[in-house]
Structures are given as structure tokens and as C-alpha cells.
Amino acid sequence: MADDTDTDDWPGYTPEEMHLPTDVVERIRLVCSLLHLPVAERHGMPGVALGREGVWKPGEPADHVTVCWNVGDKLFDAAETQGSDGRADHLLGATDAVEHGLVDALRRGGLRVERDFETQDWKILGIAGPSPLD
């Protein structure tokens, strides 16, 4: 099978392809759906992107899920064209606030979230409380 990961239009892996913990992924999707936040179908797509840290082999299950807020290429392209003092770059800086809000929502949704200070990734390490629907 050819490796498509080096192409610009490669969409990234799905949570299933990354062997992410199913119960954690389902809880993330529930919290996001209750708040109408889009969960990216694949890691490289816009929305709440799910992933995993470190080097892994296909078939090797993850013990965590990383989350981040991905924006589309259009905003990055505009920011690059305008430069560091442009409106698009300023808006791009707001993505950190969106990501912090996402992390707060996931914690309130019963997930154990920690920041990996080495990589700066947000890691969901498991379910720590009841479902928001309970």
C-alpha cells in the first residue's frame, strides 16, 4: 500500500486508524456534540482534532488521546499573505482561546485532561467522572 502521508492533500488518520481508546473518543464526541463543536473526522481536518503522541506502530493501542483545535488552510494562507500584523494572524492567535475553552469543556464533561509541558499537547488520559447526560 502506498504511503500518502507526504502529500499536501492527505487528510490524516481517523481515531480508529490511530487505535485511540474508544470510550474516551466517544466521551469527547459527546461533549463536543452537546456544545455543537465539530469533531474532525481525520486528524488533519478543521475542528476538534483527535490524535496521539509519540511514535507508534499500526495496530498498537494508545493509552491517551490528544486534542487540539484545527483551523482551515484559508486562515493560515491569509495570515501568511498579510504578515504578522494582519487581521488574519490576529484571528489565528484566538485559536489558543478556543482550545482552552475546549479543554475546560472536556474537563467539565468528565474527562481527565493534562498538558504535556514538553510537547505542549493536551492529553486526555481517561474518564474521570460521569457523563454530562447522567
One Martini backbone bead per residue (centre of mass of N, CA, C, O) as a GRO file, in nm:
protein
  134
    1MET     BB    1   0.097   0.036   0.023
    2ALA     BB    2   0.074   0.358  -0.013
    3ASP     BB    3   0.221   0.661   0.099
    4ASP     BB    4   0.024   0.966   0.166
    5THR     BB    5   0.167   1.160   0.395
    6ASP     BB    6   0.333   1.367   0.185
    7THR     BB    7   0.081   1.507   0.109
    8ASP     BB    8  -0.113   1.796   0.117
    9ASP     BB    9  -0.404   1.618   0.088
   10TRP     BB   10  -0.370   1.466   0.338
   11PRO     BB   11  -0.607   1.407   0.605
   12GLY     BB   12  -0.541   1.177   0.790
   13TYR     BB   13  -0.628   1.018   1.069
   14THR     BB   14  -0.826   0.818   1.236
   15PRO     BB   15  -0.910   0.703   1.540
   16GLU     BB   16  -0.911   0.406   1.447
   17GLU     BB   17  -0.626   0.408   1.308
   18MET     BB   18  -0.491   0.501   1.598
   19HIS     BB   19  -0.609   0.344   1.842
   20LEU     BB   20  -0.811   0.479   2.021
   21PRO     BB   21  -0.992   0.516   2.290
   22THR     BB   22  -1.323   0.468   2.265
   23ASP     BB   23  -1.442   0.594   2.528
   24VAL     BB   24  -1.301   0.868   2.494
   25VAL     BB   25  -1.400   0.944   2.213
   26GLU     BB   26  -1.703   0.935   2.285
   27ARG     BB   27  -1.691   1.160   2.500
   28ILE     BB   28  -1.584   1.382   2.323
   29ARG     BB   29  -1.818   1.374   2.120
   30LEU     BB   30  -2.039   1.441   2.322
   31VAL     BB   31  -1.942   1.713   2.425
   32CYS     BB   32  -1.926   1.845   2.145
   33SER     BB   33  -2.224   1.802   2.062
   34LEU     BB   34  -2.351   1.969   2.298
   35LEU     BB   35  -2.171   2.233   2.179
   36HIS     BB   36  -2.134   2.229   1.863
   37LEU     BB   37  -1.862   2.083   1.802
   38PRO     BB   38  -1.644   1.995   1.571
   39VAL     BB   39  -1.532   1.680   1.467
   40ALA     BB   40  -1.277   1.551   1.323
   41GLU     BB   41  -1.242   1.280   1.118
   42ARG     BB   42  -0.950   1.390   1.087
   43HIS     BB   43  -0.661   1.522   1.208
   44GLY     BB   44  -0.623   1.745   0.954
   45MET     BB   45  -0.890   1.870   1.023
   46PRO     BB   46  -1.124   2.074   1.103
   47GLY     BB   47  -1.143   2.116   1.447
   48VAL     BB   48  -1.159   1.860   1.657
   49ALA     BB   49  -0.856   1.706   1.712
   50LEU     BB   50  -0.747   1.374   1.704
   51GLY     BB   51  -0.479   1.198   1.884
   52ARG     BB   52  -0.125   1.112   1.918
   53GLU     BB   53   0.164   1.033   2.076
   54GLY     BB   54   0.426   0.952   1.923
   55VAL     BB   55   0.549   0.660   1.840
   56TRP     BB   56   0.380   0.433   1.613
   57LYS     BB   57   0.212   0.135   1.547
   58PRO     BB   58   0.018  -0.035   1.375
   59GLY     BB   59  -0.213  -0.162   1.626
   60GLU     BB   60  -0.129   0.025   1.855
   61PRO     BB   61  -0.247   0.115   2.143
   62ALA     BB   62  -0.369   0.378   2.312
   63ASP     BB   63  -0.360   0.573   2.640
   64HIS     BB   64  -0.458   0.826   2.466
   65VAL     BB   65  -0.568   1.169   2.385
   66THR     BB   66  -0.537   1.417   2.162
   67VAL     BB   67  -0.605   1.777   2.157
   68CYS     BB   68  -0.727   2.014   1.908
   69TRP     BB   69  -0.748   2.317   1.719
   70ASN     BB   70  -0.852   2.331   1.389
   71VAL     BB   71  -0.783   2.508   1.102
   72GLY     BB   72  -0.797   2.628   0.806
   73ASP     BB   73  -0.609   2.722   0.533
   74LYS     BB   74  -0.724   3.005   0.479
   75LEU     BB   75  -0.612   3.143   0.734
   76PHE     BB   76  -0.312   3.079   0.692
   77ASP     BB   77  -0.286   3.216   0.414
   78ALA     BB   78  -0.367   3.500   0.506
   79ALA     BB   79  -0.148   3.534   0.723
   80GLU     BB   80   0.092   3.503   0.530
   81THR     BB   81   0.019   3.742   0.340
   82GLN     BB   82  -0.011   3.975   0.569
   83GLY     BB   83   0.126   3.901   0.825
   84SER     BB   84   0.185   3.971   1.168
   85ASP     BB   85  -0.025   4.245   1.144
   86GLY     BB   86  -0.272   4.097   1.068
   87ARG     BB   87  -0.594   3.984   1.099
   88ALA     BB   88  -0.546   3.680   1.064
   89ASP     BB   89  -0.327   3.652   1.281
   90HIS     BB   90  -0.502   3.752   1.510
   91LEU     BB   91  -0.716   3.527   1.482
   92LEU     BB   92  -0.522   3.288   1.514
   93GLY     BB   93  -0.462   3.358   1.818
   94ALA     BB   94  -0.760   3.262   1.914
   95THR     BB   95  -0.722   2.951   1.917
   96ASP     BB   96  -0.624   2.925   2.208
   97ALA     BB   97  -0.896   2.997   2.337
   98VAL     BB   98  -1.055   2.766   2.216
   99GLU     BB   99  -0.881   2.540   2.338
  100HIS     BB  100  -0.932   2.614   2.636
  101GLY     BB  101  -1.238   2.574   2.619
  102LEU     BB  102  -1.228   2.279   2.541
  103VAL     BB  103  -1.081   2.173   2.791
  104ASP     BB  104  -1.292   2.265   2.994
  105ALA     BB  105  -1.526   2.099   2.875
  106LEU     BB  106  -1.394   1.819   2.911
  107ARG     BB  107  -1.371   1.833   3.215
  108ARG     BB  108  -1.681   1.885   3.263
  109GLY     BB  109  -1.728   1.595   3.100
  110GLY     BB  110  -1.524   1.381   3.263
  111LEU     BB  111  -1.222   1.446   3.190
  112ARG     BB  112  -0.875   1.375   3.183
  113VAL     BB  113  -0.669   1.664   3.172
  114GLU     BB  114  -0.342   1.727   3.028
  115ARG     BB  115  -0.035   1.887   3.008
  116ASP     BB  116   0.232   1.869   2.791
  117PHE     BB  117   0.521   2.049   2.846
  118GLU     BB  118   0.700   1.943   2.615
  119THR     BB  119   0.470   1.950   2.365
  120GLN     BB  120   0.184   2.107   2.437
  121ASP     BB  121  -0.018   1.891   2.473
  122TRP     BB  122  -0.341   1.768   2.495
  123LYS     BB  123  -0.437   1.515   2.734
  124ILE     BB  124  -0.635   1.228   2.740
  125LEU     BB  125  -0.641   0.982   3.013
  126GLY     BB  126  -0.956   0.980   3.081
  127ILE     BB  127  -1.218   0.891   3.287
  128ALA     BB  128  -1.342   1.092   3.583
  129GLY     BB  129  -1.656   1.103   3.513
  130PRO     BB  130  -1.956   1.164   3.442
  131SER     BB  131  -2.185   1.213   3.234
  132PRO     BB  132  -2.366   1.488   3.128
  133LEU     BB  133  -2.636   1.289   3.111
  134ASP     BB  134  -2.648   1.184   3.429
   0.00000   0.00000   0.00000
